[in-house]
Amino acid sequence: MKRTFKALTVLWLMAAILYNGRTAAQIALEPYIGYSIDTDNREHFSQINTGVQLAVINKPVYKMLVGIQGNFPLFPFAGTDQAFALNPDLPLTSIAKRKTSAQALSLLLSHRWKIGNRYKLNGFSAVLHVGIAEHTIRVRYYGYDKDHYTVLNPQTVQKHGGVFLGAGIHYDRKFYNSRLFAQLTINSPLLTRLDKHDYKTLTPLSLNVGYGFDIGKKKSGKQDSGK
Amino acid sequence: MKINRLVSFFIVIACSLVLFSCTKNRSRFLEDSTADGLSVFSDKGFNIMSCYINGNAYKTNNRTSYYGLGSRTDYELYVRKRVTDTAELLVFSWGSIELVLIKDTFSIDDFLDLQNQRIQIDGTNGYFRVNGEQGTGIVYFHQAVFIPSLTGGGTGHLSGLFECSTPSITVSRGRFDHSLEPDNFNFF
C-alpha cells in the first residue's frame, strides 16, 4: 500500500506539472496547516493536518488544485480494557491501559469556485474535492503485566485505503502579493470494505489555514486580477 | 427423445447444484500483536483456538460450512459428555488437543458454572491430552453458556485461556473463542 501511495503521489505531481507546462499558465502553491476531528468514531480522533496544494488551473473564478495532505495524531484517545491471568497466584483480572491514535495520508483533486464578486480582494469559495487516502489506526497497550496477563478483545492496528469525497468553504484575503486563506471541509468515509469489528474509517471535519502564492510565468496581464 | 430430455434435465440439475454449492468460513483470525501467530483472546464467537506448542504457533482449522449437495459443517471444537463406569467426562476437543474434566455426574448447570472459573487441572479433576500424551495444566473459562431452545437446538458461547504440559510437550498462551451449536455441543 505504501509503495502504491508513493507511486501515485509521484504520478499525481508529474501530471500536475506536465499539465501546467502544456498550458504555460501561472500556477499557485498553497501550503497549509490545520486541525481535524473525526466525526464518526466515538473516539473522535483529533489530528494536525499539513499539506500543500498546487493550483493547476488558476482562474479568478475557478481553480483546480492537486494536493497531498498528511494527518498526524494530536491527542491519542485513552481507554482501558480488561486483561486476565492464568497464574493462580495472581489476581484473575487486571486493567490494561490503551492509547489509540489515527493518522492519514491523502491525495486530493480539488475544485474551487468563487462565490460572489470574483474581483474582490477577499471572498468566499465553494470547495469540492475527491481523493484517495490511507487511514491507519494505531493501538498501544501499556500499564499492565504483559508476561502474565492477556487482554480480552484487544483493539488491533487497522489500515484501510480507498476513495473519498469532500466539500467545504474557503475564505481568502489578499496579503501583499499573495493570499492568506482559511478552509473548512468535511470528508466522507473511505469507500472501502470494513469488518463489523473494525473502527470506521475517518470522517474528518478539518479547519486549515494557509498561504498561497503564485509561481511561474503569467499568461496575460489580466490574469488573476481578482486576487 | 424422452431419454435425451431426461439426461439433459439431470445435467442441468447437476450443473445447478455444482454452481450453487458453496463453502463459508465461519472462523476469524485476528492476530495478537503481542503473540506472533496467535489469535487475540476474544469472546465474540471467532471460532478459533490458538496456542504455542513447544514454542510453535498452532491454530485450529477454520469452522467451515458447506452448502449445496447435503449441507454440513466441520467444527474446530467439539464438546461432548461421555459416561464411564466410574465417572462422567466432559471433553473439549480441539483436534490434537483435548481437555477432559472428570466428575461423578455432569449436568448442564455444572457446565454453566464453569463460567468465570479458573481451574487447575491436576490429573484427578481432569487432564489435558496433547498428541496422545496426558498432562496437567490450568484453564480459565471466560464464557461457558448454552441456552437450549424449545425445538431441541440451542446456542452458546465458550471462551477462555489455558496452558498445559505433558512429559514432552508444553502448550502455552492458549486462547479459545467459539460459538456452540447442537452439532458441536453434545451434552444431553
CSV table of C-alpha atoms in Angstrom, one decimal:
chain,number,residue,atom,x,y,z
A,1,MET,CA,0.0,0.0,0.0
A,2,LYS,CA,2.8,2.4,0.9
A,3,ARG,CA,4.6,1.7,-2.4
A,4,THR,CA,1.3,2.3,-4.3
A,5,PHE,CA,0.9,5.5,-2.5
A,6,LYS,CA,4.4,6.8,-3.3
A,7,ALA,CA,3.9,5.9,-7.0
A,8,LEU,CA,0.6,7.6,-7.1
A,9,THR,CA,2.0,10.7,-5.4
A,10,VAL,CA,4.7,11.0,-8.0
A,11,LEU,CA,2.3,10.4,-10.8
A,12,TRP,CA,-0.1,12.9,-9.3
A,13,LEU,CA,2.5,15.6,-9.1
A,14,MET,CA,4.0,14.8,-12.5
A,15,ALA,CA,0.6,15.1,-14.1
A,16,ALA,CA,0.0,18.4,-12.4
A,17,ILE,CA,3.4,19.8,-13.6
A,18,LEU,CA,3.0,18.4,-17.1
A,19,TYR,CA,-0.5,19.8,-17.4
A,20,ASN,CA,0.7,23.2,-16.3
A,21,GLY,CA,3.7,23.1,-18.6
A,22,ARG,CA,1.4,22.3,-21.5
A,23,THR,CA,-0.9,25.3,-20.8
A,24,ALA,CA,2.0,27.6,-19.8
A,25,ALA,CA,-0.2,29.1,-17.2
A,26,GLN,CA,0.7,30.6,-13.9
A,27,ILE,CA,0.4,28.2,-11.1
A,28,ALA,CA,-0.1,28.8,-7.4
A,29,LEU,CA,1.3,27.0,-4.5
A,30,GLU,CA,-0.6,26.8,-1.2
A,31,PRO,CA,1.0,25.2,1.8
A,32,TYR,CA,-1.3,24.9,4.8
A,33,ILE,CA,-1.7,23.6,8.3
A,34,GLY,CA,-4.8,22.9,10.4
A,35,TYR,CA,-6.7,20.7,12.8
A,36,SER,CA,-9.2,18.0,12.1
A,37,ILE,CA,-11.5,15.9,14.2
A,38,ASP,CA,-13.1,12.6,13.3
A,39,THR,CA,-16.8,12.9,13.3
A,40,ASP,CA,-17.7,9.2,13.0
A,41,ASN,CA,-15.9,7.0,15.5
A,42,ARG,CA,-16.8,7.5,19.2
A,43,GLU,CA,-13.1,8.2,19.9
A,44,HIS,CA,-13.3,11.4,17.8
A,45,PHE,CA,-9.6,11.1,16.8
A,46,SER,CA,-8.1,14.6,16.6
A,47,GLN,CA,-5.2,15.3,14.2
A,48,ILE,CA,-2.9,18.0,12.9
A,49,ASN,CA,-3.1,18.4,9.2
A,50,THR,CA,-0.4,19.7,7.0
A,51,GLY,CA,-0.3,19.7,3.2
A,52,VAL,CA,0.4,21.5,0.1
A,53,GLN,CA,-1.7,22.1,-3.0
A,54,LEU,CA,-0.9,23.2,-6.4
A,55,ALA,CA,-3.4,25.2,-8.5
A,56,VAL,CA,-3.0,23.8,-11.9
A,57,ILE,CA,-6.0,25.8,-13.3
A,58,ASN,CA,-5.7,29.2,-11.7
A,59,LYS,CA,-8.5,31.5,-12.8
A,60,PRO,CA,-10.2,34.2,-10.9
A,61,VAL,CA,-13.5,32.3,-10.7
A,62,TYR,CA,-12.4,28.7,-10.7
A,63,LYS,CA,-9.3,26.8,-9.5
A,64,MET,CA,-8.4,23.2,-9.9
A,65,LEU,CA,-5.8,22.0,-7.4
A,66,VAL,CA,-3.9,18.9,-6.8
A,67,GLY,CA,-2.6,18.3,-3.3
A,68,ILE,CA,-1.1,16.0,-0.8
A,69,GLN,CA,-2.0,16.0,2.9
A,70,GLY,CA,-0.8,14.2,5.9
A,71,ASN,CA,-2.8,14.0,9.1
A,72,PHE,CA,-0.8,13.3,12.2
A,73,PRO,CA,-2.3,12.2,15.6
A,74,LEU,CA,-2.6,15.0,18.1
A,75,PHE,CA,-4.3,13.7,21.2
A,76,PRO,CA,-4.3,9.9,21.4
A,77,PHE,CA,-7.6,8.5,22.8
A,78,ALA,CA,-7.0,6.9,26.1
A,79,GLY,CA,-9.1,3.9,27.2
A,80,THR,CA,-8.9,0.7,29.2
A,81,ASP,CA,-9.5,-3.0,28.6
A,82,GLN,CA,-9.7,-6.0,30.9
A,83,ALA,CA,-6.8,-8.5,31.0
A,84,PHE,CA,-6.9,-12.0,32.5
A,85,ALA,CA,-4.2,-14.1,34.1
A,86,LEU,CA,-4.0,-17.9,34.2
A,87,ASN,CA,-1.5,-17.9,37.1
A,88,PRO,CA,-3.5,-18.8,40.3
A,89,ASP,CA,-1.0,-16.7,42.4
A,90,LEU,CA,-2.1,-13.6,40.6
A,91,PRO,CA,-5.5,-11.8,40.7
A,92,LEU,CA,-7.7,-13.0,37.8
A,93,THR,CA,-8.2,-9.6,36.2
A,94,SER,CA,-6.2,-6.5,35.6
A,95,ILE,CA,-6.7,-3.3,33.8
A,96,ALA,CA,-4.7,-2.7,30.6
A,97,LYS,CA,-4.4,0.9,29.5
A,98,ARG,CA,-4.9,1.7,25.8
A,99,LYS,CA,-3.9,4.6,23.6
A,100,THR,CA,-5.4,4.8,20.2
A,101,SER,CA,-4.5,7.3,17.5
A,102,ALA,CA,-5.2,7.8,13.9
A,103,GLN,CA,-3.2,9.1,11.0
A,104,ALA,CA,-3.9,9.5,7.3
A,105,LEU,CA,-2.2,10.3,4.0
A,106,SER,CA,-4.3,11.7,1.2
A,107,LEU,CA,-4.0,12.8,-2.4
A,108,LEU,CA,-6.6,15.3,-3.4
A,109,LEU,CA,-8.0,16.8,-6.5
A,110,SER,CA,-9.9,19.9,-5.5
A,111,HIS,CA,-12.2,22.3,-7.3
A,112,ARG,CA,-12.8,25.7,-6.0
A,113,TRP,CA,-15.4,28.2,-7.3
A,114,LYS,CA,-15.5,31.8,-6.2
A,115,ILE,CA,-18.8,32.9,-4.7
A,116,GLY,CA,-20.0,36.4,-5.3
A,117,ASN,CA,-17.8,39.2,-6.8
A,118,ARG,CA,-14.7,37.5,-8.4
A,119,TYR,CA,-12.6,40.7,-8.4
A,120,LYS,CA,-12.9,41.5,-4.7
A,121,LEU,CA,-9.7,41.3,-2.7
A,122,ASN,CA,-11.1,38.8,-0.4
A,123,GLY,CA,-14.0,36.4,-0.5
A,124,PHE,CA,-15.5,33.0,-0.2
A,125,SER,CA,-15.3,30.0,-2.5
A,126,ALA,CA,-17.1,26.7,-2.5
A,127,VAL,CA,-14.8,23.6,-2.4
A,128,LEU,CA,-15.4,20.2,-3.7
A,129,HIS,CA,-12.7,17.5,-3.7
A,130,VAL,CA,-12.2,13.9,-4.5
A,131,GLY,CA,-9.2,11.9,-3.3
A,132,ILE,CA,-7.6,8.7,-2.3
A,133,ALA,CA,-6.3,8.1,1.2
A,134,GLU,CA,-4.8,5.6,3.5
A,135,HIS,CA,-6.1,5.7,7.1
A,136,THR,CA,-4.1,4.0,9.9
A,137,ILE,CA,-5.5,3.5,13.4
A,138,ARG,CA,-2.7,2.5,15.8
A,139,VAL,CA,-3.3,1.0,19.2
A,140,ARG,CA,-0.8,0.7,22.1
A,141,TYR,CA,-1.4,-1.2,25.4
A,142,TYR,CA,0.6,-0.4,28.4
A,143,GLY,CA,0.5,-0.3,32.2
A,144,TYR,CA,-0.1,-4.0,32.8
A,145,ASP,CA,1.9,-7.2,33.3
A,146,LYS,CA,2.3,-8.3,29.7
A,147,ASP,CA,4.1,-11.6,30.7
A,148,HIS,CA,1.2,-12.9,32.8
A,149,TYR,CA,-2.0,-11.2,31.6
A,150,THR,CA,-3.8,-11.4,28.3
A,151,VAL,CA,-6.0,-8.6,27.1
A,152,LEU,CA,-9.6,-9.6,26.2
A,153,ASN,CA,-10.8,-8.3,22.8
A,154,PRO,CA,-7.9,-6.1,22.2
A,155,GLN,CA,-8.1,-3.4,19.5
A,156,THR,CA,-5.6,-4.1,16.7
A,157,VAL,CA,-3.9,-1.9,14.2
A,158,GLN,CA,-6.0,-1.2,11.2
A,159,LYS,CA,-5.1,0.1,7.8
A,160,HIS,CA,-7.6,1.0,5.1
A,161,GLY,CA,-7.2,2.6,1.7
A,162,GLY,CA,-9.9,4.0,-0.5
A,163,VAL,CA,-11.5,6.8,-2.3
A,164,PHE,CA,-13.4,9.7,-0.6
A,165,LEU,CA,-15.3,12.9,-1.4
A,166,GLY,CA,-15.2,16.1,0.4
A,167,ALA,CA,-16.8,19.5,0.4
A,168,GLY,CA,-16.4,22.8,2.2
A,169,ILE,CA,-15.9,26.5,2.2
A,170,HIS,CA,-12.8,28.5,1.6
A,171,TYR,CA,-12.1,32.1,2.5
A,172,ASP,CA,-9.1,34.0,1.2
A,173,ARG,CA,-7.7,37.5,1.6
A,174,LYS,CA,-5.1,39.3,-0.3
A,175,PHE,CA,-1.9,39.8,1.6
A,176,TYR,CA,0.7,41.9,-0.3
A,177,ASN,CA,1.4,39.8,-3.5
A,178,SER,CA,0.0,36.6,-2.1
A,179,ARG,CA,-3.1,35.3,-0.2
A,180,LEU,CA,-3.9,34.1,3.3
A,181,PHE,CA,-6.7,31.6,3.4
A,182,ALA,CA,-8.8,29.5,5.8
A,183,GLN,CA,-10.7,26.5,4.7
A,184,LEU,CA,-13.4,24.4,6.4
A,185,THR,CA,-14.1,21.0,4.9
A,186,ILE,CA,-15.7,17.7,5.7
A,187,ASN,CA,-14.8,14.4,4.0
A,188,SER,CA,-16.8,11.3,3.5
A,189,PRO,CA,-15.6,8.0,5.0
A,190,LEU,CA,-13.4,5.9,2.7
A,191,LEU,CA,-15.1,3.8,0.1
A,192,THR,CA,-13.7,0.5,1.4
A,193,ARG,CA,-14.7,-2.8,2.9
A,194,LEU,CA,-14.8,-2.9,6.7
A,195,ASP,CA,-15.2,-5.8,9.0
A,196,LYS,CA,-18.0,-5.4,11.6
A,197,HIS,CA,-15.5,-5.4,14.4
A,198,ASP,CA,-13.3,-2.7,12.8
A,199,TYR,CA,-13.2,1.0,13.6
A,200,LYS,CA,-14.9,3.1,10.9
A,201,THR,CA,-12.6,4.9,8.6
A,202,LEU,CA,-12.0,8.6,9.5
A,203,THR,CA,-14.6,11.2,8.5
A,204,PRO,CA,-12.6,14.3,9.3
A,205,LEU,CA,-14.0,17.8,9.8
A,206,SER,CA,-11.0,20.0,9.1
A,207,LEU,CA,-10.1,23.6,9.5
A,208,ASN,CA,-6.9,24.6,7.7
A,209,VAL,CA,-5.1,27.9,7.4
A,210,GLY,CA,-2.6,28.6,4.7
A,211,TYR,CA,-0.7,30.9,2.5
A,212,GLY,CA,-1.0,31.0,-1.3
A,213,PHE,CA,1.5,32.5,-3.7
A,214,ASP,CA,1.8,32.4,-7.5
A,215,ILE,CA,4.8,30.9,-9.2
A,216,GLY,CA,5.7,30.5,-12.8
A,217,LYS,CA,5.0,32.8,-15.7
A,218,LYS,CA,1.8,34.8,-16.2
A,219,LYS,CA,-0.4,34.1,-19.2
A,220,SER,CA,-1.6,37.6,-19.6
A,221,GLY,CA,-1.8,40.8,-17.7
A,222,LYS,CA,-5.4,40.5,-16.7
A,223,GLN,CA,-4.9,37.0,-15.2
A,224,ASP,CA,-5.7,36.9,-11.5
A,225,SER,CA,-6.7,40.5,-11.2
A,226,GLY,CA,-9.2,39.5,-8.7
A,227,LYS,CA,-6.9,38.1,-6.1
B,1,MET,CA,-36.1,-38.4,-27.5
B,2,LYS,CA,-37.6,-38.8,-24.0
B,3,ILE,CA,-34.3,-40.2,-22.6
B,4,ASN,CA,-32.4,-37.4,-24.2
B,5,ARG,CA,-34.6,-34.9,-22.4
B,6,LEU,CA,-34.3,-36.7,-19.1
B,7,VAL,CA,-30.5,-36.8,-19.4
B,8,SER,CA,-30.5,-33.0,-20.3
B,9,PHE,CA,-32.7,-32.4,-17.3
B,10,PHE,CA,-30.3,-34.2,-14.9
B,11,ILE,CA,-27.3,-32.5,-16.4
B,12,VAL,CA,-29.0,-29.1,-15.8
B,13,ILE,CA,-29.8,-30.1,-12.2
B,14,ALA,CA,-26.3,-31.3,-11.6
B,15,CYS,CA,-24.7,-28.2,-13.0
B,16,SER,CA,-27.0,-26.0,-10.9
B,17,LEU,CA,-26.1,-27.9,-7.8
B,18,VAL,CA,-22.4,-27.5,-8.6
B,19,LEU,CA,-22.8,-23.9,-9.4
B,20,PHE,CA,-24.8,-23.1,-6.2
B,21,SER,CA,-22.7,-25.2,-3.9
B,22,CYS,CA,-20.5,-23.1,-1.8
B,23,THR,CA,-18.5,-23.0,1.4
B,24,LYS,CA,-18.4,-20.4,4.1
B,25,ASN,CA,-15.5,-19.8,6.5
B,26,ARG,CA,-17.1,-19.1,9.9
B,27,SER,CA,-13.8,-18.6,11.8
B,28,ARG,CA,-11.9,-15.3,12.1
B,29,PHE,CA,-8.2,-15.0,12.8
B,30,LEU,CA,-7.3,-11.6,14.2
B,31,GLU,CA,-3.6,-11.7,15.1
B,32,ASP,CA,-2.5,-10.8,18.5
B,33,SER,CA,0.2,-8.1,18.2
B,34,THR,CA,1.8,-9.3,21.4
B,35,ALA,CA,2.0,-13.0,20.4
B,36,ASP,CA,3.2,-13.8,16.8
B,37,GLY,CA,1.0,-16.3,15.0
B,38,LEU,CA,-1.8,-16.4,17.7
B,39,SER,CA,-5.3,-15.0,17.5
B,40,VAL,CA,-6.4,-12.4,20.0
B,41,PHE,CA,-8.1,-13.5,23.2
B,42,SER,CA,-11.8,-12.7,22.3
B,43,ASP,CA,-15.3,-13.6,23.4
B,44,LYS,CA,-17.1,-12.7,20.1
B,45,GLY,CA,-17.5,-16.1,18.6
B,46,PHE,CA,-14.5,-16.1,16.3
B,47,ASN,CA,-14.5,-19.9,16.3
B,48,ILE,CA,-10.8,-20.3,16.8
B,49,MET,CA,-8.3,-21.8,19.3
B,50,SER,CA,-4.6,-20.9,19.1
B,51,CYS,CA,-1.6,-21.6,21.3
B,52,TYR,CA,2.1,-22.3,21.3
B,53,ILE,CA,3.0,-26.0,21.2
B,54,ASN,CA,6.7,-26.2,22.3
B,55,GLY,CA,7.1,-22.6,21.1
B,56,ASN,CA,5.5,-23.1,17.7
B,57,ALA,CA,2.2,-21.3,16.9
B,58,TYR,CA,-0.7,-23.6,16.4
B,59,LYS,CA,-4.3,-22.7,15.4
B,60,THR,CA,-7.3,-24.9,14.8
B,61,ASN,CA,-8.8,-25.4,11.3
B,62,ASN,CA,-11.4,-23.0,10.3
B,63,ARG,CA,-15.1,-23.8,11.0
B,64,THR,CA,-16.4,-24.4,7.5
B,65,SER,CA,-20.0,-24.8,6.4
B,66,TYR,CA,-20.7,-26.5,3.1
B,67,TYR,CA,-23.9,-25.8,1.3
B,68,GLY,CA,-25.3,-27.5,-1.8
B,69,LEU,CA,-25.4,-31.3,-2.1
B,70,GLY,CA,-26.1,-32.0,1.6
B,71,SER,CA,-25.2,-29.2,3.9
B,72,ARG,CA,-22.7,-29.9,6.7
B,73,THR,CA,-20.2,-28.0,9.0
B,74,ASP,CA,-16.8,-29.0,10.0
B,75,TYR,CA,-16.2,-27.7,13.5
B,76,GLU,CA,-12.9,-26.7,15.2
B,77,LEU,CA,-14.3,-27.7,18.6
B,78,TYR,CA,-16.5,-30.4,19.9
B,79,VAL,CA,-17.8,-30.5,23.4
B,80,ARG,CA,-19.1,-33.9,24.4
B,81,LYS,CA,-20.2,-35.6,27.6
B,82,ARG,CA,-19.0,-39.2,28.0
B,83,VAL,CA,-20.2,-41.6,30.6
B,84,THR,CA,-17.8,-44.3,32.0
B,85,ASP,CA,-18.4,-46.9,34.7
B,86,THR,CA,-16.8,-44.8,37.4
B,87,ALA,CA,-17.4,-41.1,36.4
B,88,GLU,CA,-18.7,-38.7,33.8
B,89,LEU,CA,-16.3,-36.9,31.5
B,90,LEU,CA,-16.7,-33.6,29.8
B,91,VAL,CA,-14.4,-33.5,26.8
B,92,PHE,CA,-13.4,-30.3,25.0
B,93,SER,CA,-11.7,-31.4,21.8
B,94,TRP,CA,-9.7,-29.1,19.5
B,95,GLY,CA,-8.2,-31.7,17.2
B,96,SER,CA,-5.0,-32.9,18.7
B,97,ILE,CA,-5.5,-31.0,21.9
B,98,GLU,CA,-8.2,-32.2,24.4
B,99,LEU,CA,-9.3,-31.0,27.8
B,100,VAL,CA,-11.1,-33.6,29.9
B,101,LEU,CA,-13.0,-32.7,33.0
B,102,ILE,CA,-13.9,-35.5,35.4
B,103,LYS,CA,-16.9,-35.6,37.8
B,104,ASP,CA,-19.3,-38.1,39.3
B,105,THR,CA,-22.1,-36.5,37.2
B,106,PHE,CA,-22.2,-33.6,34.8
B,107,SER,CA,-25.4,-31.6,34.4
B,108,ILE,CA,-25.9,-28.6,32.2
B,109,ASP,CA,-25.7,-26.4,35.3
B,110,ASP,CA,-22.2,-27.8,36.0
B,111,PHE,CA,-21.2,-26.7,32.5
B,112,LEU,CA,-22.7,-23.2,33.1
B,113,ASP,CA,-20.9,-23.0,36.5
B,114,LEU,CA,-17.6,-23.1,34.6
B,115,GLN,CA,-18.0,-19.5,33.5
B,116,ASN,CA,-15.5,-17.2,35.2
B,117,GLN,CA,-13.8,-20.1,36.8
B,118,ARG,CA,-10.0,-20.6,36.8
B,119,ILE,CA,-9.4,-24.3,37.3
B,120,GLN,CA,-6.2,-26.1,38.0
B,121,ILE,CA,-6.3,-29.4,36.1
B,122,ASP,CA,-4.3,-31.7,38.3
B,123,GLY,CA,-5.0,-35.2,36.9
B,124,THR,CA,-7.8,-36.1,39.4
B,125,ASN,CA,-10.4,-33.4,38.4
B,126,GLY,CA,-9.3,-33.7,34.8
B,127,TYR,CA,-6.4,-33.8,32.4
B,128,PHE,CA,-5.1,-32.4,29.1
B,129,ARG,CA,-4.2,-34.7,26.2
B,130,VAL,CA,-1.9,-33.3,23.5
B,131,ASN,CA,-1.0,-35.6,20.6
B,132,GLY,CA,-2.0,-38.5,22.7
B,133,GLU,CA,0.2,-37.5,25.7
B,134,GLN,CA,-1.6,-36.8,29.0
B,135,GLY,CA,-0.7,-33.9,31.2
B,136,THR,CA,-1.8,-31.2,33.6
B,137,GLY,CA,-2.4,-27.5,33.4
B,138,ILE,CA,-4.7,-24.7,34.1
B,139,VAL,CA,-7.8,-23.3,32.3
B,140,TYR,CA,-9.9,-20.2,32.7
B,141,PHE,CA,-13.4,-20.2,31.3
B,142,HIS,CA,-14.4,-16.7,30.5
B,143,GLN,CA,-17.7,-17.8,29.0
B,144,ALA,CA,-19.5,-21.1,29.3
B,145,VAL,CA,-23.0,-20.5,28.1
B,146,PHE,CA,-25.6,-22.7,26.4
B,147,ILE,CA,-29.2,-21.8,26.0
B,148,PRO,CA,-31.3,-24.7,24.8
B,149,SER,CA,-34.2,-23.8,22.6
B,150,LEU,CA,-37.7,-25.3,22.7
B,151,THR,CA,-37.2,-27.0,19.4
B,152,GLY,CA,-34.3,-29.1,20.7
B,153,GLY,CA,-31.5,-26.9,19.3
B,154,GLY,CA,-29.8,-24.0,21.1
B,155,THR,CA,-26.9,-21.7,21.0
B,156,GLY,CA,-24.0,-20.9,23.3
B,157,HIS,CA,-20.5,-19.5,23.7
B,158,LEU,CA,-17.3,-20.8,25.1
B,159,SER,CA,-14.1,-18.7,25.5
B,160,GLY,CA,-11.1,-18.7,27.7
B,161,LEU,CA,-7.4,-19.3,28.3
B,162,PHE,CA,-5.4,-22.4,29.0
B,163,GLU,CA,-1.9,-23.7,29.4
B,164,CYS,CA,-0.7,-27.3,30.0
B,165,SER,CA,2.3,-29.5,29.9
B,166,THR,CA,2.8,-33.2,29.2
B,167,PRO,CA,6.1,-35.1,29.6
B,168,SER,CA,7.4,-33.9,26.3
B,169,ILE,CA,5.1,-31.1,25.2
B,170,THR,CA,4.5,-27.6,26.6
B,171,VAL,CA,1.4,-25.7,25.5
B,172,SER,CA,1.5,-22.0,26.4
B,173,ARG,CA,-0.6,-18.9,25.9
B,174,GLY,CA,-3.7,-20.9,24.7
B,175,ARG,CA,-6.8,-18.9,24.0
B,176,PHE,CA,-10.2,-20.1,22.6
B,177,ASP,CA,-13.4,-18.4,21.4
B,178,HIS,CA,-16.2,-20.5,20.0
B,179,SER,CA,-19.9,-20.3,19.4
B,180,LEU,CA,-21.7,-23.5,20.4
B,181,GLU,CA,-24.4,-25.2,18.4
B,182,PRO,CA,-26.2,-28.5,18.9
B,183,ASP,CA,-23.8,-30.2,16.4
B,184,ASN,CA,-20.7,-29.4,18.3
B,185,PHE,CA,-22.2,-29.3,21.8
B,186,ASN,CA,-23.3,-32.9,22.5
B,187,PHE,CA,-24.1,-32.7,26.2
B,188,PHE,CA,-27.6,-34.2,26.6
